[in-house]
Structures are given as structure tokens and as C-alpha cells.
Amino acid sequence: LANNPSARRHKFWETQPVGQFRDLADGSLPDGAIEPPSPLSEVRADPYPLPAAFEWFTCDLDDDALLADLYALLAHNYVEDDENMFRFNYSPAFLRWALRPPSFFRAWHIGVRAKESKKLVAFISGVPARIRARDDVVRMAEINFLCVHKKLRSKRLAPVLIREVTRRVHQENIWQAAYTAGVVLPTPITTCRYWHRSLNPKKLIDVGFSRLGPRMTMSRTVRLYKLPDAPLTPGFRQMELRDVAAVTRLLRSYLARYVVAPDFDELDVEHWLLPQEDVVDSYLVESPETHEVTDFCSFYTLPSSVLNNATYSTLKAAYSYYNVAVKTPLQQLMNDALIVAKQKNYDVFNALDVMENEGFLKELKFGPGDGQLHYYLYNYRIRNGIKPSELGLVLL
Ligand code: NHW
């Protein structure tokens, strides 16, 4: 029973407008909003109560000192792997980028601090997005960076944070949200797997991220993962500001084929895909003859702290983001992405099995990871869910 998530009780999630496990078999429930929006006058006006020693604190990410506090909270208390060997280490610059897209709401950057010491002890955030589900473009909040300090776990603080962000999203007349988690909650729209491509196999083995394969030596392993020194596709170059319109056109027409995908305009593309050092990298293929932009690939930078290793303190990881292969074969395009990531000293390149990624993972020597990533929508039902390959959305 304990291993069967659908049999476990969810005291909080059972009260929320999300797909419930008991409804999975009920094919008569319609796609779309689970409950209708309320009049704004009925949205609760006051923040939810917190335990007496704590207070709500809206975070101003312009403030470098506050950004440093948020960085430190997450660097010490955010997501770890099952064996507690690694912990995500989102950089301050990455957090600013992730939390301030076009038309972001400062009120959705929600901290909890100790009243006395003013120490930041918990956080949750939302950013606005337009996400299309089938042919319905919906204004949503993307919820991320939910974190409760290790010393305050299992005290039901997380549901308070979730209720509070929900209230503040409702105040903007937005009634749906998208989020991912490594844990199973009611009810994923799809479940994806991470795949990992070694770029620096020796370090990955030394820190325990990967193991030497059977009948493999270190030098054979290093040779197996060796890559050319420079990208191979003619016209492969970094994306620049002048490319925003072309990239937006490519992405929009490409993402249209997925069941769930973001509805990006040029402002979104400029924010989410224009390269920023050690935050997001984007490359495209400009045809040497016609100067047309024909293909695009991107990855974001999310290092992990290596816990308890004498030699290494961080792993530099690139995460596949949005890729569009029209003229260049996808496998060749992604091989060039691996090559530039290697040039830039990343240790590993990660990708989910979303979109068309299955078409290059094995061929480019990615191996399946043990972690799963579940995708969720709040107050939006997609009957029977979708396959990872029908998903065109990557959350950070
Ligand atoms: S997923 C990363 C989440 N963060 C971490 O894993 C960091 C390390 N862990 C922690 O900080 C990406 C704590 O363990 C957390 C839970 C804070 C996770 N999502 O306070 P209690 C995101 O940020 C439920 C949702 O005692 P705790 C996405 C759990 O099932 N719910 O636990 C965030 C239980 O409810 P149940 C989660 O360990 C999306 C309750 O929390 C969850 O001290 C948020 C237990 O609370 C998770 N990852 O703190 C939802 N983990 O019903 C947004 C646990 O089962 C929804 N729980 O009894 C949409 C809102 C906006 C709507 C707008 C219309």
C-alpha cells in the first residue's frame, strides 16, 4: 500500500482543484478548468495565517542582499537526489532570470522569515505564462522554488505557502498553474525521465554521479565520450538580439505540434532564450547561402553542489531547453550543443524525454537517470494525461 501513491491519503491535495486519483477511471469528466473562476471580490484579501514566530515577506530581487539570502536558503535546503549526494545550486543570476520574465508580479516572490531574526526560512514563487493545452491558450502561473528550511520540515508549512501563492495568483485573475516535482502528487499529466550525457566522465565517476561500466576502463570511458573540438554544422552560431523574430517564428510553429506547450511571443523569447552567461545558452543555424535561420537549440545552466566530496564541490550541468530542428537533423544539432557545452566546461548535459528528445538520447550516448519528473497542472484537467513526447514545456 505504501508504495502505491494512489492509495496514500493527501490531506492537503485532496482539498484542491487538481485531478484526483479516484477520478482517473472516470472518462466522462471534461477537459479544461476543474472549477470556474470566482469574482475577484471573493478572493480572500488577507494573507493566510502563519505560526506565530513567522511573517510573510515579499522578496524584492533587485535587492542584492535579499537575493543572496534567497540563494543561500536554496543552496542549503532545496532539492537533493535520493541518496543525498547532490543538491541543486541555482545561481543568483539564474534566480533573477527565472523569477522576472515579462510582466512578472513581485507579489508572487513569497518569502517567510523569522519575526525576530528576520532570517529567510521558506520560499515559493510564481511567474506568469501563457500555456496552451490542446487549442486552449490559458494564462497560468508557473510555480517553482518551493522550499522550507530543513529544520522546519513536516510541520505542514508547505500547504500554507501553496495556499498563499494561490491567493496572490487569484488576485491577478489567474486561475490555473503549471509545476513539476520529483514526488508523486494528485495527479501528474505526464511523468518524464532525465537522461544524462557525460562530458567529463572522470569527474562524474569520481564524485559518484556515474559508475564505470562493466568491462570498461577509465581511458576507454574517456574515449567513448570524446567530442570534436568545435561544432560541425556550417552556420552554427550563438543567438543574438537581432535573431529574436526569426527564433520566435521557428519556435511558435514547432511548439504548435505539442498538446501542452508555452505560447511564446517575441518578448518571451528575448527573455527566456537570449543568451546570458552561465544562465541560458542558445545557438542557431544560419544558412550560409540564404542567411535564413533554420534551426535552434538551447540549454540552461544549473550546477549541483557535491555533498561530502574532498576534491570537488560542484558539478556544472547543462539542461536541454527548447530545440527546433528543421533543416539540420536533430541528432546533429544536439551533437553540436554537446560540443559547445563541452567547450564551455560543463561536466554533464541533461535532457528530459519530452518533445522529440527520444530521437537522439541513445544515439548521442545519454544514459537514463533514476529520477523521474512529474508534470502537473492546477485547476486544469487533461483526461488520460499525455505522453512525454506530447509535452512541449520545460520548466526550470
Ligand atoms: S518541486 C521542488 C520542491 N522543493 C523541494 O523538494 C525542496 C526540498 N524540500 C522542501 O523544501 C518544484 C520541503 O520538503 C517541501 C515540503 C517544501 C517540498 N509540491 O510542509 P509539509 C516546485 O517548487 C505536499 C507540492 O509538512 P515539508 C513546485 C505533501 O504532499 N506539494 O512538508 C512546487 C503534503 O501534502 P499532502 C508538495 O516536507 C509546486 C504536504 O506538502 C511537495 O516540510 C507547489 C506536506 O507539507 C511538492 N514538491 O515541505 C504546488 N512536496 O496533501 C503549486 C510536498 O500529500 C500548486 N508536498 O498531505 C499551484 C499553486 C498556484 C495555483 C494558481 C491558480
Short mmCIF file of C-alpha atoms and ligand atoms in Angstrom, two decimals:
data_model
loop_
_atom_site.label_atom_id
_atom_site.label_comp_id
_atom_site.label_asym_id
_atom_site.label_seq_id
_atom_site.Cartn_x
_atom_site.Cartn_y
_atom_site.Cartn_z
CA LEU A 1 0.00 0.00 0.00
CA ALA A 2 2.75 2.45 0.98
CA ASN A 3 4.28 2.06 -2.48
CA ASN A 4 1.03 2.74 -4.24
CA PRO A 5 0.78 6.54 -4.42
CA SER A 6 -2.86 6.42 -5.42
CA ALA A 7 -3.72 4.65 -2.17
CA ARG A 8 -1.95 7.20 0.02
CA ARG A 9 -4.02 9.97 1.58
CA HIS A 10 -3.20 13.55 0.70
CA LYS A 11 -4.80 15.67 3.39
CA PHE A 12 -3.93 18.88 1.59
CA TRP A 13 -4.05 17.90 -2.07
CA GLU A 14 -7.44 16.18 -1.67
CA THR A 15 -8.91 19.63 -0.95
CA GLN A 16 -7.51 21.24 -4.11
CA PRO A 17 -8.90 21.55 -7.65
CA VAL A 18 -6.48 19.08 -9.19
CA GLY A 19 -7.13 15.74 -10.85
CA GLN A 20 -7.74 13.24 -8.02
CA PHE A 21 -6.50 9.66 -8.28
CA ARG A 22 -10.07 8.40 -7.70
CA ASP A 23 -11.21 10.25 -10.85
CA LEU A 24 -8.63 8.60 -13.12
CA ALA A 25 -11.07 5.93 -14.23
CA ASP A 26 -13.89 8.42 -14.87
CA GLY A 27 -13.71 9.17 -18.61
CA SER A 28 -16.79 11.41 -18.52
CA LEU A 29 -15.04 14.35 -16.84
CA PRO A 30 -14.39 17.10 -19.40
CA ASP A 31 -11.00 18.61 -20.30
CA GLY A 32 -10.33 22.15 -19.10
CA ALA A 33 -10.87 24.08 -15.87
CA ILE A 34 -11.92 21.90 -12.93
CA GLU A 35 -13.66 24.78 -11.17
CA PRO A 36 -14.76 28.15 -12.58
CA PRO A 37 -13.08 31.42 -11.57
CA SER A 38 -14.60 33.32 -8.64
CA PRO A 39 -15.47 37.00 -8.74
CA LEU A 40 -12.33 38.94 -7.68
CA SER A 41 -14.30 40.41 -4.78
CA GLU A 42 -14.50 36.89 -3.34
CA VAL A 43 -10.75 36.32 -3.36
CA ARG A 44 -9.52 36.31 0.21
CA ALA A 45 -7.99 39.74 0.96
CA ASP A 46 -5.64 38.81 3.81
CA PRO A 47 -2.60 36.54 3.79
CA TYR A 48 -3.09 33.10 5.33
CA PRO A 49 -2.00 32.87 8.96
CA LEU A 50 1.49 31.59 9.74
CA PRO A 51 2.76 30.10 13.02
CA ALA A 52 3.32 32.99 15.45
CA ALA A 53 7.12 33.20 15.15
CA PHE A 54 7.00 33.82 11.37
CA GLU A 55 5.87 36.51 8.94
CA TRP A 56 5.27 36.84 5.20
CA PHE A 57 7.88 38.78 3.32
CA THR A 58 7.57 39.79 -0.33
CA CYS A 59 11.02 39.49 -1.86
CA ASP A 60 12.48 42.32 -3.94
CA LEU A 61 15.00 40.62 -6.21
CA ASP A 62 16.53 43.99 -7.18
CA ASP A 63 17.97 43.94 -3.70
CA ASP A 64 21.32 42.12 -3.89
CA ALA A 65 21.34 41.32 -0.16
CA LEU A 66 17.89 39.72 -0.37
CA LEU A 67 18.89 37.80 -3.50
CA ALA A 68 21.91 36.49 -1.57
CA ASP A 69 19.60 35.33 1.25
CA LEU A 70 17.33 33.52 -1.20
CA TYR A 71 20.33 31.96 -2.92
CA ALA A 72 21.63 30.71 0.44
CA LEU A 73 18.24 29.29 1.53
CA LEU A 74 18.01 27.29 -1.68
CA ALA A 75 21.70 26.32 -1.80
CA HIS A 76 21.35 24.69 1.63
CA ASN A 77 17.75 23.44 1.63
CA TYR A 78 16.48 22.88 -1.92
CA VAL A 79 16.18 19.66 -3.93
CA GLU A 80 18.60 16.75 -3.37
CA ASP A 81 18.85 13.40 -5.13
CA ASP A 82 17.51 10.30 -3.36
CA GLU A 83 20.93 9.43 -1.93
CA ASN A 84 21.66 13.00 -0.73
CA MET A 85 24.85 13.19 -2.77
CA PHE A 86 23.97 16.33 -4.76
CA ARG A 87 21.83 19.42 -4.23
CA PHE A 88 20.68 21.92 -6.86
CA ASN A 89 22.69 25.12 -6.71
CA TYR A 90 20.76 27.70 -8.74
CA SER A 91 22.97 30.80 -9.11
CA PRO A 92 21.77 34.29 -8.06
CA ALA A 93 21.82 35.42 -11.71
CA PHE A 94 19.73 32.38 -12.67
CA LEU A 95 17.17 33.14 -9.93
CA ARG A 96 16.79 36.72 -11.16
CA TRP A 97 16.28 35.45 -14.70
CA ALA A 98 13.84 32.70 -13.68
CA LEU A 99 11.73 34.98 -11.48
CA ARG A 100 11.49 38.15 -13.55
CA PRO A 101 10.12 37.34 -17.02
CA PRO A 102 7.97 39.89 -18.88
CA SER A 103 5.10 41.21 -16.72
CA PHE A 104 6.22 39.32 -13.60
CA PHE A 105 4.49 40.09 -10.30
CA ARG A 106 6.69 41.00 -7.36
CA ALA A 107 3.93 39.81 -5.00
CA TRP A 108 4.48 36.27 -6.32
CA HIS A 109 8.02 36.11 -4.88
CA ILE A 110 6.95 34.98 -1.45
CA GLY A 111 9.28 34.54 1.49
CA VAL A 112 8.64 33.52 5.08
CA ARG A 113 11.03 34.87 7.67
CA ALA A 114 11.50 34.57 11.41
CA LYS A 115 9.96 37.65 13.03
CA GLU A 116 12.84 38.13 15.43
CA SER A 117 15.99 37.31 13.46
CA LYS A 118 14.49 38.26 10.04
CA LYS A 119 16.11 35.10 8.70
CA LEU A 120 14.54 33.75 5.48
CA VAL A 121 13.24 30.25 6.27
CA ALA A 122 10.87 29.39 3.42
CA PHE A 123 10.02 30.48 -0.10
CA ILE A 124 7.64 29.87 -3.01
CA SER A 125 7.37 31.70 -6.31
CA GLY A 126 5.20 32.09 -9.35
CA VAL A 127 5.75 33.73 -12.71
CA PRO A 128 3.06 34.44 -15.31
CA ALA A 129 2.96 32.44 -18.54
CA ARG A 130 0.59 31.65 -21.38
CA ILE A 131 0.38 27.91 -21.76
CA ARG A 132 -1.61 26.15 -24.46
CA ALA A 133 -3.38 22.90 -23.69
CA ARG A 134 -4.73 21.44 -26.95
CA ASP A 135 -6.26 24.56 -28.58
CA ASP A 136 -6.90 26.46 -25.38
CA VAL A 137 -4.31 29.17 -24.55
CA VAL A 138 -4.55 29.71 -20.80
CA ARG A 139 -2.98 32.37 -18.59
CA MET A 140 -1.19 30.43 -15.87
CA ALA A 141 1.30 30.80 -13.08
CA GLU A 142 4.41 28.66 -13.24
CA ILE A 143 5.15 27.72 -9.63
CA ASN A 144 8.72 26.93 -8.62
CA PHE A 145 11.35 27.12 -5.86
CA LEU A 146 9.05 25.87 -3.10
CA CYS A 147 11.43 25.43 -0.19
CA VAL A 148 11.14 25.01 3.58
CA HIS A 149 14.27 25.16 5.73
CA LYS A 150 15.40 21.67 6.80
CA LYS A 151 14.73 22.48 10.46
CA LEU A 152 11.08 23.35 9.74
CA ARG A 153 10.10 20.30 7.70
CA SER A 154 6.97 18.17 8.21
CA LYS A 155 5.09 20.92 10.05
CA ARG A 156 2.57 21.49 7.23
CA LEU A 157 4.18 24.80 6.21
CA ALA A 158 4.21 23.80 2.53
CA PRO A 159 0.40 23.81 2.22
CA VAL A 160 0.33 27.32 3.74
CA LEU A 161 2.86 28.54 1.17
CA ILE A 162 0.88 26.91 -1.64
CA ARG A 163 -2.42 28.43 -0.44
CA GLU A 164 -0.79 31.86 -0.18
CA VAL A 165 0.71 31.79 -3.67
CA THR A 166 -2.66 30.56 -4.98
CA ARG A 167 -4.41 33.53 -3.32
CA ARG A 168 -1.95 36.01 -4.84
CA VAL A 169 -2.30 34.41 -8.29
CA HIS A 170 -6.11 34.61 -7.96
CA GLN A 171 -5.78 38.32 -7.15
CA GLU A 172 -4.42 38.75 -10.69
CA ASN A 173 -7.47 36.95 -12.05
CA ILE A 174 -5.41 33.90 -12.98
CA TRP A 175 -6.90 30.50 -12.07
CA GLN A 176 -4.52 27.88 -13.45
CA ALA A 177 -0.92 26.90 -12.77
CA ALA A 178 1.81 24.56 -14.03
CA TYR A 179 4.53 22.96 -11.91
CA THR A 180 6.83 19.96 -11.77
CA ALA A 181 8.00 17.84 -8.85
CA GLY A 182 10.04 14.73 -8.21
CA VAL A 183 7.31 13.48 -5.86
CA VAL A 184 4.01 11.91 -6.89
CA LEU A 185 1.01 14.10 -6.07
CA PRO A 186 -2.57 14.05 -7.40
CA THR A 187 -2.23 13.81 -10.42
CA PRO A 188 0.56 14.10 -13.00
CA ILE A 189 -0.40 14.99 -16.58
CA THR A 190 2.75 13.10 -17.54
CA THR A 191 5.86 11.58 -15.99
CA CYS A 192 9.24 12.18 -17.59
CA ARG A 193 12.70 10.77 -17.10
CA TYR A 194 16.01 12.61 -17.06
CA TRP A 195 18.80 11.34 -19.30
CA HIS A 196 22.43 12.27 -18.75
CA ARG A 197 25.25 12.62 -21.26
CA SER A 198 28.73 12.55 -19.70
CA LEU A 199 31.03 15.33 -20.89
CA ASN A 200 33.65 14.92 -18.15
CA PRO A 201 33.29 11.21 -17.33
CA LYS A 202 36.27 11.01 -14.98
CA LYS A 203 34.90 13.70 -12.66
CA LEU A 204 31.38 12.24 -12.83
CA ILE A 205 32.74 8.88 -11.72
CA ASP A 206 34.97 10.43 -9.03
CA VAL A 207 32.01 12.23 -7.42
CA GLY A 208 29.74 9.18 -7.66
CA PHE A 209 27.37 10.66 -10.27
CA SER A 210 28.08 7.77 -12.61
CA ARG A 211 29.89 4.43 -12.42
CA LEU A 212 32.42 2.80 -14.65
CA GLY A 213 30.53 0.47 -16.97
CA PRO A 214 31.14 -3.30 -16.83
CA ARG A 215 34.35 -4.27 -18.67
CA MET A 216 35.23 -0.58 -19.07
CA THR A 217 38.44 1.17 -18.05
CA MET A 218 38.68 4.88 -17.34
CA SER A 219 40.63 5.55 -20.54
CA ARG A 220 38.09 3.63 -22.68
CA THR A 221 35.31 5.59 -20.99
CA VAL A 222 37.01 8.92 -21.66
CA ARG A 223 37.44 7.90 -25.31
CA LEU A 224 33.80 6.80 -25.57
CA TYR A 225 32.54 10.25 -24.58
CA LYS A 226 35.11 12.30 -26.51
CA LEU A 227 33.65 15.02 -28.73
CA PRO A 228 35.05 17.16 -31.58
CA ASP A 229 36.62 20.49 -30.54
CA ALA A 230 34.17 22.70 -32.43
CA PRO A 231 30.59 22.43 -33.76
CA LEU A 232 30.29 20.66 -37.09
CA THR A 233 27.23 22.26 -38.72
CA PRO A 234 28.11 25.15 -41.08
CA GLY A 235 26.42 28.37 -39.90
CA PHE A 236 26.06 27.19 -36.27
CA ARG A 237 26.44 30.26 -34.05
CA GLN A 238 25.24 31.92 -30.87
CA MET A 239 21.77 33.54 -30.93
CA GLU A 240 21.80 37.37 -30.80
CA LEU A 241 19.20 40.08 -30.18
CA ARG A 242 18.67 40.52 -33.95
CA ASP A 243 17.52 36.87 -34.14
CA VAL A 244 14.55 37.21 -31.78
CA ALA A 245 11.91 37.48 -34.52
CA ALA A 246 13.27 34.52 -36.50
CA VAL A 247 13.63 32.34 -33.41
CA THR A 248 10.12 33.23 -32.26
CA ARG A 249 8.71 32.16 -35.65
CA LEU A 250 10.65 28.88 -35.57
CA LEU A 251 9.60 28.09 -32.01
CA ARG A 252 5.94 29.01 -32.42
CA SER A 253 5.46 26.85 -35.45
CA TYR A 254 7.38 24.00 -33.83
CA LEU A 255 5.63 24.07 -30.43
CA ALA A 256 2.24 24.08 -32.16
CA ARG A 257 2.55 20.33 -32.64
CA TYR A 258 2.56 19.54 -28.89
CA VAL A 259 -0.51 19.01 -26.72
CA VAL A 260 0.82 21.19 -23.88
CA ALA A 261 3.34 23.94 -24.68
CA PRO A 262 4.10 27.57 -23.88
CA ASP A 263 2.67 30.25 -26.16
CA PHE A 264 5.83 32.36 -26.64
CA ASP A 265 5.83 35.83 -28.17
CA GLU A 266 8.93 37.88 -29.04
CA LEU A 267 9.18 39.38 -25.56
CA ASP A 268 9.17 35.91 -24.03
CA VAL A 269 11.79 34.67 -26.46
CA GLU A 270 14.01 37.66 -25.76
CA HIS A 271 13.77 36.96 -22.04
CA TRP A 272 13.89 33.17 -21.98
CA LEU A 273 16.24 32.43 -24.85
CA LEU A 274 18.65 35.30 -25.43
CA PRO A 275 21.99 34.02 -24.11
CA GLN A 276 23.09 35.07 -20.63
CA GLU A 277 26.46 33.87 -19.40
CA ASP A 278 26.12 30.83 -17.12
CA VAL A 279 22.32 31.12 -17.15
CA VAL A 280 20.99 30.28 -20.60
CA ASP A 281 22.75 29.47 -23.88
CA SER A 282 21.12 29.47 -27.31
CA TYR A 283 22.55 28.60 -30.68
CA LEU A 284 21.08 28.59 -34.15
CA VAL A 285 21.95 27.56 -37.64
CA GLU A 286 22.04 30.41 -40.12
CA SER A 287 22.15 29.05 -43.64
CA PRO A 288 25.48 30.17 -45.17
CA GLU A 289 23.70 30.67 -48.53
CA THR A 290 20.35 32.27 -47.70
CA HIS A 291 21.15 33.64 -44.20
CA GLU A 292 17.86 32.20 -43.08
CA VAL A 293 17.67 30.87 -39.51
CA THR A 294 16.76 27.22 -39.98
CA ASP A 295 17.42 25.50 -36.64
CA PHE A 296 17.73 26.37 -32.99
CA CYS A 297 18.90 24.75 -29.76
CA SER A 298 19.30 25.92 -26.17
CA PHE A 299 20.25 24.81 -22.68
CA TYR A 300 20.23 26.36 -19.24
CA THR A 301 22.90 26.18 -16.54
CA LEU A 302 22.06 24.56 -13.23
CA PRO A 303 25.04 23.41 -11.18
CA SER A 304 24.66 20.97 -8.31
CA SER A 305 26.64 21.08 -5.08
CA VAL A 306 28.56 17.89 -4.50
CA LEU A 307 27.92 16.98 -0.87
CA ASN A 308 30.75 15.31 1.04
CA ASN A 309 33.49 15.03 -1.57
CA ALA A 310 37.05 16.02 -0.72
CA THR A 311 38.07 17.02 -4.25
CA TYR A 312 35.02 18.57 -5.87
CA SER A 313 32.36 20.97 -4.59
CA THR A 314 30.19 21.47 -7.70
CA LEU A 315 29.04 19.74 -10.85
CA LYS A 316 28.45 22.01 -13.80
CA ALA A 317 25.34 20.75 -15.58
CA ALA A 318 23.64 21.94 -18.78
CA TYR A 319 19.91 21.17 -19.15
CA SER A 320 18.39 20.85 -22.60
CA TYR A 321 15.75 23.59 -23.01
CA TYR A 322 13.98 24.26 -26.34
CA ASN A 323 15.31 22.80 -29.58
CA VAL A 324 13.91 23.12 -33.10
CA ALA A 325 15.45 21.11 -35.92
CA VAL A 326 14.00 21.91 -39.35
CA LYS A 327 16.84 21.63 -41.86
CA THR A 328 19.63 20.16 -39.71
CA PRO A 329 18.91 16.63 -38.40
CA LEU A 330 18.01 16.88 -34.69
CA GLN A 331 20.77 14.44 -33.75
CA GLN A 332 23.41 16.56 -35.49
CA LEU A 333 22.05 19.76 -33.93
CA MET A 334 22.16 18.26 -30.43
CA ASN A 335 25.64 16.88 -31.06
CA ASP A 336 26.73 20.46 -31.71
CA ALA A 337 25.01 21.51 -28.47
CA LEU A 338 27.06 18.85 -26.65
CA ILE A 339 30.22 20.12 -28.32
CA VAL A 340 29.70 23.73 -27.21
CA ALA A 341 28.74 22.58 -23.71
CA LYS A 342 31.98 20.60 -23.54
CA GLN A 343 33.93 23.64 -24.82
CA LYS A 344 32.34 25.66 -22.00
CA ASN A 345 33.48 23.15 -19.43
CA TYR A 346 30.17 21.56 -18.43
CA ASP A 347 30.55 18.17 -16.77
CA VAL A 348 27.22 16.72 -17.89
CA PHE A 349 24.39 17.51 -20.32
CA ASN A 350 20.91 16.53 -19.12
CA ALA A 351 17.71 16.16 -21.11
CA LEU A 352 14.16 15.01 -20.41
CA ASP A 353 12.39 12.57 -22.72
CA VAL A 354 9.99 15.36 -23.76
CA MET A 355 9.25 16.59 -27.31
CA GLU A 356 11.37 14.69 -29.86
CA ASN A 357 14.25 14.04 -27.47
CA GLU A 358 13.84 10.25 -27.62
CA GLY A 359 15.12 10.60 -31.18
CA PHE A 360 18.67 11.47 -30.12
CA LEU A 361 19.19 10.34 -26.49
CA LYS A 362 20.53 6.82 -27.08
CA GLU A 363 22.40 7.70 -30.26
CA LEU A 364 24.25 10.56 -28.57
CA LYS A 365 25.22 8.35 -25.58
CA PHE A 366 22.85 9.73 -22.99
CA GLY A 367 22.06 7.21 -20.25
CA PRO A 368 18.75 7.07 -18.32
CA GLY A 369 18.82 8.58 -14.84
CA ASP A 370 17.00 7.19 -11.84
CA GLY A 371 14.98 10.35 -11.13
CA GLN A 372 11.51 10.96 -12.52
CA LEU A 373 9.96 14.34 -13.07
CA HIS A 374 6.19 14.63 -12.81
CA TYR A 375 4.37 17.48 -14.57
CA TYR A 376 1.21 18.96 -13.03
CA LEU A 377 -1.50 21.46 -13.90
CA TYR A 378 -3.55 23.14 -11.17
CA ASN A 379 -7.27 23.54 -11.86
CA TYR A 380 -6.99 22.11 -15.36
CA ARG A 381 -7.90 18.59 -16.38
CA ILE A 382 -6.42 16.70 -19.31
CA ARG A 383 -8.29 13.42 -19.45
CA ASN A 384 -5.98 10.35 -19.52
CA GLY A 385 -2.91 12.62 -19.41
CA ILE A 386 -0.38 12.83 -22.22
CA LYS A 387 2.86 11.10 -23.21
CA PRO A 388 6.21 12.83 -22.53
CA SER A 389 6.63 13.11 -26.31
CA GLU A 390 3.39 15.14 -26.45
CA LEU A 391 4.75 17.67 -23.97
CA GLY A 392 6.40 20.84 -25.30
CA LEU A 393 7.00 22.55 -21.94
CA VAL A 394 10.27 22.73 -20.00
CA LEU A 395 10.14 24.29 -16.53
CA LEU A 396 13.33 25.38 -14.76
S1 NHW B 1 9.46 20.78 -6.82
C1 NHW B 1 10.64 21.15 -5.57
C2 NHW B 1 10.03 21.23 -4.22
N1 NHW B 1 11.07 21.56 -3.24
C3 NHW B 1 11.90 20.68 -2.71
O1 NHW B 1 11.83 19.49 -2.93
C4 NHW B 1 12.97 21.26 -1.80
C5 NHW B 1 13.29 20.39 -0.62
N2 NHW B 1 12.08 20.10 0.13
C6 NHW B 1 11.40 21.02 0.87
O2 NHW B 1 11.78 22.18 0.95
C7 NHW B 1 9.40 22.33 -7.75
C8 NHW B 1 10.15 20.53 1.57
O3 NHW B 1 10.22 19.13 1.68
C9 NHW B 1 8.85 20.94 0.82
C10 NHW B 1 7.66 20.28 1.53
C11 NHW B 1 8.69 22.44 0.88
C12 NHW B 1 8.86 20.47 -0.63
N3 NHW B 1 4.95 20.09 -4.43
O4 NHW B 1 5.07 21.26 4.99
P1 NHW B 1 4.85 19.80 4.87
C13 NHW B 1 8.41 23.27 -7.11
O5 NHW B 1 8.82 24.16 -6.38
C14 NHW B 1 2.98 18.30 -0.03
C15 NHW B 1 3.69 20.17 -3.95
O6 NHW B 1 4.61 19.06 6.13
P2 NHW B 1 7.62 19.55 4.03
C16 NHW B 1 6.96 23.08 -7.41
C17 NHW B 1 2.84 16.90 0.52
O7 NHW B 1 2.32 16.03 -0.49
N4 NHW B 1 3.31 19.65 -2.77
O8 NHW B 1 6.07 19.09 4.09
C18 NHW B 1 6.07 23.42 -6.23
C19 NHW B 1 1.90 17.13 1.69
O9 NHW B 1 0.56 17.31 1.22
P3 NHW B 1 -0.48 16.06 1.28
C20 NHW B 1 4.26 19.05 -2.03
O10 NHW B 1 8.42 18.40 3.58
C21 NHW B 1 4.63 23.20 -6.58
C22 NHW B 1 2.38 18.48 2.22
O11 NHW B 1 3.09 19.13 1.13
C23 NHW B 1 5.59 18.95 -2.46
O12 NHW B 1 8.01 20.23 5.28
C24 NHW B 1 3.70 23.57 -5.44
C25 NHW B 1 3.33 18.30 3.38
O13 NHW B 1 3.67 19.59 3.84
C26 NHW B 1 5.91 19.49 -3.71
N5 NHW B 1 7.16 19.44 -4.22
O14 NHW B 1 7.64 20.66 2.86
C27 NHW B 1 2.26 23.41 -5.81
N6 NHW B 1 6.29 18.31 -1.50
O15 NHW B 1 -1.74 16.55 0.66
C28 NHW B 1 1.75 24.58 -6.63
C29 NHW B 1 5.43 18.01 -0.53
O16 NHW B 1 0.17 14.95 0.50
C30 NHW B 1 0.27 24.46 -6.93
N7 NHW B 1 4.21 18.45 -0.82
O17 NHW B 1 -0.63 15.70 2.73
C31 NHW B 1 -0.28 25.60 -7.74
C32 NHW B 1 -0.41 26.86 -6.90
C33 NHW B 1 -0.84 28.08 -7.74
C34 NHW B 1 -2.27 27.96 -8.22
C35 NHW B 1 -2.72 29.23 -9.01
C36 NHW B 1 -4.18 29.17 -9.60
#
